[in-house]
mmCIF file of C-alpha atoms in Angstrom:
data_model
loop_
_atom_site.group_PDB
_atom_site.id
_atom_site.type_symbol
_atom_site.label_atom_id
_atom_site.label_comp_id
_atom_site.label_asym_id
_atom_site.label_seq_id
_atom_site.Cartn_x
_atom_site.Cartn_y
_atom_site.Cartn_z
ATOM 1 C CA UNK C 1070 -2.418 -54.323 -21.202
ATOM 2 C CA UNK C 1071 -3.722 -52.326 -18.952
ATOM 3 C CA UNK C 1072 -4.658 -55.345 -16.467
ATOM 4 C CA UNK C 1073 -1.788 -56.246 -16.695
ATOM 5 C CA UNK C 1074 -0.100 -53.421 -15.339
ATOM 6 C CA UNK C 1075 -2.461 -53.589 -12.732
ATOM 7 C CA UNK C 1076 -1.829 -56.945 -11.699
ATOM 8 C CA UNK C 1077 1.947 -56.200 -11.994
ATOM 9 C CA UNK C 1078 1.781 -52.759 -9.512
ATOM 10 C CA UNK C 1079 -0.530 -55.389 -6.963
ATOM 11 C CA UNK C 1080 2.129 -57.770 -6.892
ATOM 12 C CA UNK C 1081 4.957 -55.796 -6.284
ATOM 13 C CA UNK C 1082 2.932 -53.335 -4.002
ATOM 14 C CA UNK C 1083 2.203 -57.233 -1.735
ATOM 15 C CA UNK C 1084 5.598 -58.176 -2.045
ATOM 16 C CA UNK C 1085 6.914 -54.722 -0.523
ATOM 17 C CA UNK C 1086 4.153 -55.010 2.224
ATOM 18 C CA UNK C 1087 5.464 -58.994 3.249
ATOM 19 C CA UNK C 1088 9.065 -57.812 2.628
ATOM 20 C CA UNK C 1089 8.703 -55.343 5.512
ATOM 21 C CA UNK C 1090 7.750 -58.257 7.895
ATOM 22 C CA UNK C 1091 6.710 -58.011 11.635
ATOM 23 C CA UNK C 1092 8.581 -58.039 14.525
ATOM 24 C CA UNK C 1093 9.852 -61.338 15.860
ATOM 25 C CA UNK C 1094 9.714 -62.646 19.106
ATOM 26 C CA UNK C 1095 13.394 -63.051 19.764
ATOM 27 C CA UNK C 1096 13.754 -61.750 23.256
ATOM 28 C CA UNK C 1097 13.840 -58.057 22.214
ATOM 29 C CA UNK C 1098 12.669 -56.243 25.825
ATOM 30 C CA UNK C 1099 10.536 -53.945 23.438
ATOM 31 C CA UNK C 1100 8.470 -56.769 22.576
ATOM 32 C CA UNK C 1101 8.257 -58.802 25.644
ATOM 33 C CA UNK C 1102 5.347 -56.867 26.930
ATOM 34 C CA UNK C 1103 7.050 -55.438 29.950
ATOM 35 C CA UNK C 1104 8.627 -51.381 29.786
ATOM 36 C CA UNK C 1105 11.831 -50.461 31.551
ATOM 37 C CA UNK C 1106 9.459 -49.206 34.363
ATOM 38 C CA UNK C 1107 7.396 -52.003 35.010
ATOM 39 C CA UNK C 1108 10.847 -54.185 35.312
ATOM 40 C CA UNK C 1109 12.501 -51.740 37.732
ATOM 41 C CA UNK C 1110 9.319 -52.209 40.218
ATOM 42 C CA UNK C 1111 8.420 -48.185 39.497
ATOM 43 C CA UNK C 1112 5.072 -46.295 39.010
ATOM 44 C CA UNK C 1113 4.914 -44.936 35.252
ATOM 45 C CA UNK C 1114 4.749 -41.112 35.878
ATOM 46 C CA UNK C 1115 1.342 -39.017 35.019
ATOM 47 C CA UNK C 1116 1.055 -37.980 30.871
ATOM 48 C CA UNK C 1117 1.287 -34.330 30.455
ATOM 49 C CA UNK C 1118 -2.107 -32.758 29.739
ATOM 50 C CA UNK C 1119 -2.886 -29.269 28.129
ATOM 51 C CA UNK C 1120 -4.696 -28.717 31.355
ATOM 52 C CA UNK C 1121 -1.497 -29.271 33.468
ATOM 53 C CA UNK C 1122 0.637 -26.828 31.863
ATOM 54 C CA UNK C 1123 0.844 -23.585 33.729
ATOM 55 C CA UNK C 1124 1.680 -20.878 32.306
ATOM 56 C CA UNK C 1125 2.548 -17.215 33.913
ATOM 57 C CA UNK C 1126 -0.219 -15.000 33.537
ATOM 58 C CA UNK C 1127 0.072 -12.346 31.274
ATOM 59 C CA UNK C 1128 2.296 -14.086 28.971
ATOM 60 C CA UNK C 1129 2.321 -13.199 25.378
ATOM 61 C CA UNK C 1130 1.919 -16.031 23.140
ATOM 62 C CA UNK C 1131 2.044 -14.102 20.274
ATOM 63 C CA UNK C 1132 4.577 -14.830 17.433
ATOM 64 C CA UNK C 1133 4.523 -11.877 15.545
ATOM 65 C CA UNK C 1134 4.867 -7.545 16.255
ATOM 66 C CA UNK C 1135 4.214 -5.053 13.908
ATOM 67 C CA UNK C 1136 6.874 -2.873 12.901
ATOM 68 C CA UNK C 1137 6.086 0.827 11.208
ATOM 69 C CA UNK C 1138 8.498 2.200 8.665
ATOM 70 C CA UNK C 1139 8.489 5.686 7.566
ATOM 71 C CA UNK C 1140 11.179 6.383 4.728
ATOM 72 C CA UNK C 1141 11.870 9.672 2.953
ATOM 73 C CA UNK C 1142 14.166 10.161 -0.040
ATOM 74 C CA UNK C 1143 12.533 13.154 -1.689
ATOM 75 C CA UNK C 1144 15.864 15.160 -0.634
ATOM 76 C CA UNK C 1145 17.687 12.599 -2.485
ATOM 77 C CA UNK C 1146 15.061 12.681 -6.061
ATOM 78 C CA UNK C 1147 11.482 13.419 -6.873
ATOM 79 C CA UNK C 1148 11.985 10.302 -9.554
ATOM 80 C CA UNK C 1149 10.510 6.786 -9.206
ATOM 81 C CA UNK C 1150 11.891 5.178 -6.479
ATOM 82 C CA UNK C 1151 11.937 1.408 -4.999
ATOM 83 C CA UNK C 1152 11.890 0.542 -1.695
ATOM 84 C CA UNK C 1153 12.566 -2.937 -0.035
ATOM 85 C CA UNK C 1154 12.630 -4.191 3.536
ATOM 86 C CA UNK C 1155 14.953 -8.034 3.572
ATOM 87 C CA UNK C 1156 14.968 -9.924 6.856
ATOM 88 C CA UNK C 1157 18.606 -11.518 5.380
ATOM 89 C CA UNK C 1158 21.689 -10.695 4.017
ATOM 90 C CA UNK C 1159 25.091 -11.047 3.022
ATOM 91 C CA UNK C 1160 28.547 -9.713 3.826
ATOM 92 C CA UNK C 1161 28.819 -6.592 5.919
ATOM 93 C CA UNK C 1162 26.433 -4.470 7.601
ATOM 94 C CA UNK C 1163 28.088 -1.428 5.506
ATOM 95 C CA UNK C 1164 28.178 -3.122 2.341
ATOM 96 C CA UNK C 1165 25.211 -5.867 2.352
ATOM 97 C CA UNK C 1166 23.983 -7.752 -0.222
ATOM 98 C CA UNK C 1167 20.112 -8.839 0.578
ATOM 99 C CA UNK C 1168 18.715 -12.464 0.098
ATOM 100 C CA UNK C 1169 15.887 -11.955 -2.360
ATOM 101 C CA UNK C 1170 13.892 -14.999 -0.692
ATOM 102 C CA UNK C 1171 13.544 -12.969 2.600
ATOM 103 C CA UNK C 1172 12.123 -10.009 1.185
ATOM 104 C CA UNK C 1173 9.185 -8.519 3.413
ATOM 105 C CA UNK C 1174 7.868 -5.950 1.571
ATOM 106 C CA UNK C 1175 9.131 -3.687 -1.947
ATOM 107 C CA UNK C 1176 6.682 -0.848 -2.765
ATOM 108 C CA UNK C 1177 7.695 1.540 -5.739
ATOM 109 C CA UNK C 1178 6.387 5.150 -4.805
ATOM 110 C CA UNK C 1179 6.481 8.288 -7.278
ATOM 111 C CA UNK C 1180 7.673 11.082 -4.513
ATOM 112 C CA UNK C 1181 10.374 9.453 -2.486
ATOM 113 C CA UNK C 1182 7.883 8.652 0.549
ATOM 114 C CA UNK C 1183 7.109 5.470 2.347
ATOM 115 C CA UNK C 1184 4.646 4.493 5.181
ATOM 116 C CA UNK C 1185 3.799 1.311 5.988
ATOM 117 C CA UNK C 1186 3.314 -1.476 8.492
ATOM 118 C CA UNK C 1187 5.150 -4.440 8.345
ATOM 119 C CA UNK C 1188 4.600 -8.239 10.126
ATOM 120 C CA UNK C 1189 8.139 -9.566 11.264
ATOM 121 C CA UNK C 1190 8.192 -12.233 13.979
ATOM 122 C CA UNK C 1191 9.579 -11.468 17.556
ATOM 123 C CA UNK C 1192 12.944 -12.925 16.768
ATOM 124 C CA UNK C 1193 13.847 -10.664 14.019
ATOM 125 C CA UNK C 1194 16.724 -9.080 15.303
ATOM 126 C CA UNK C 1195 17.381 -6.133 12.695
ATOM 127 C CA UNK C 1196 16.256 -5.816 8.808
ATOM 128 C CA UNK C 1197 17.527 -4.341 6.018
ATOM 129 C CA UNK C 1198 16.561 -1.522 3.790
ATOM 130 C CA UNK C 1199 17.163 -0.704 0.300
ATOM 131 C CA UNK C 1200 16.194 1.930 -1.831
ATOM 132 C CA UNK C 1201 16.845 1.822 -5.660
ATOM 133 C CA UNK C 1202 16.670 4.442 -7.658
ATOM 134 C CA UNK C 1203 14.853 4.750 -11.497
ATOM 135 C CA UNK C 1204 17.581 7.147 -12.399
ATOM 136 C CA UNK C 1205 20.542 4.799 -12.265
ATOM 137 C CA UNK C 1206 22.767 7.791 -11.657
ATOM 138 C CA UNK C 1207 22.341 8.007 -8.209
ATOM 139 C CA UNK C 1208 23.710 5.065 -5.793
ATOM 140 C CA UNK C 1209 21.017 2.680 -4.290
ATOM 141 C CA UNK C 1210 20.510 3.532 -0.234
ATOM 142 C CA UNK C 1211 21.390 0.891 2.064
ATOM 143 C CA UNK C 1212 20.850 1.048 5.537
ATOM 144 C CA UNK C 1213 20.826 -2.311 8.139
ATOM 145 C CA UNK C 1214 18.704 -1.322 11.346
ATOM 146 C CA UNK C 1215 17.801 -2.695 14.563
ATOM 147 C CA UNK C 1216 14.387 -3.444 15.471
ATOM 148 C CA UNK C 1217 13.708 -2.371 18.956
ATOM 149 C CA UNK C 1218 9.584 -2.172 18.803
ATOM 150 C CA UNK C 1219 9.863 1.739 18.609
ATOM 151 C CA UNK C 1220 9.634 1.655 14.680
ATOM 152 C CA UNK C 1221 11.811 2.664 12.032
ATOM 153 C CA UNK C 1222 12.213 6.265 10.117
ATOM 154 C CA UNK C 1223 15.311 7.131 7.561
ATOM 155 C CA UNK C 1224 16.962 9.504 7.378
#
C-alpha cells in the first residue's frame, strides 16, 4: 500500500512538472535572444553595485530610537497598578481604544511608578498610554502622546 502511494504521489508530482511545459519558440521577443536594447542599437547601462551607492556622510542608518518613559500615578492610588505603552489605536485621541497586537510594553508596578526604556522605530509618530487600575473604582488613564526624541513623563 504504501508503494503504492508512492508511485501514485511520483506520477502526479511528473505530470505537474510536464504540465508546466517550457517556453515555445513562437516569435515571443523575450525568447528570441535579443533585449529591447540590443534591438534599438543602445549600450546596456552599468548594474548597480553596493560599491556605487553613495551615501551622505553622517547618515543614520539606524531603524530604531529609544524612547524613556517615566509615569507616576501614586497621587492617583498606592494600589496595584498596570501600565501599557500601544503603538495603535482606535477612535479618538480623547477616547482611544488600543490594538492589543501593537502593544510595546505592560509592566504591573505596586507604587504607581514607572521607568523604563522602550525600542519604537523612527516612524512612530505618537503612542499611547494606558494605565489600569486593580481597584476598578477608579477610571483607567489614557493619554495619546507625541514622540519627539525628548522622552515621555505623565503627569
Amino acid at each position: 500500500m504504501k508503494q503504492y502511494k508512492q508511485l501514485l504521489c511520483g506520477w502526479i508530482l511528473a505530470m505537474g512538472l510536464t504540465a508546466c511545459g517550457g517556453g515555445g519558440g513562437g516569435g515571443d521577443s523575450a525568447s528570441s535572444g535579443s533585449s529591447p536594447a540590443d534591438a534599438s542599437g543602445s549600450s546596456e547601462e552599468e548594474p548597480v553595485t553596493m560599491a556605487s551607492i553613495k551615501v551622505a556622510p553622517g547618515y543614520d542608518f539606524t531603524t530604531s530610537q529609544q524612547l524613556e518613559v517615566n509615569v507616576d500615578v501614586s497621587a492617583v492610588t498606592d494600589q496595584r497598578a498596570y501600565i501599557a505603552f500601544y503603538q495603535d489605536w482606535s477612535g479618538s485621541d480623547s477616547n482611544p481604544v488600543p490594538n492589543p497586537d501593537s502593544q510595546l510594553l505592560m509592566k504591573v508596578t505596586d507604587n504607581g511608578k514607572l521607568s523604563q526604556t522602550i525600542t519604537i522605530g523612527k516612524q512612530q509618530q505618537s503612542l499611547l498610554m494606558v494605565v489600569m487600575f486593580a481597584d476598578t473604582g477608579i477610571s483607567p488613564v489614557t493619554d495619546v502622546f507625541a514622540v519627539d526624541g525628548e522622552g515621555y513623563a505623565y503627569p
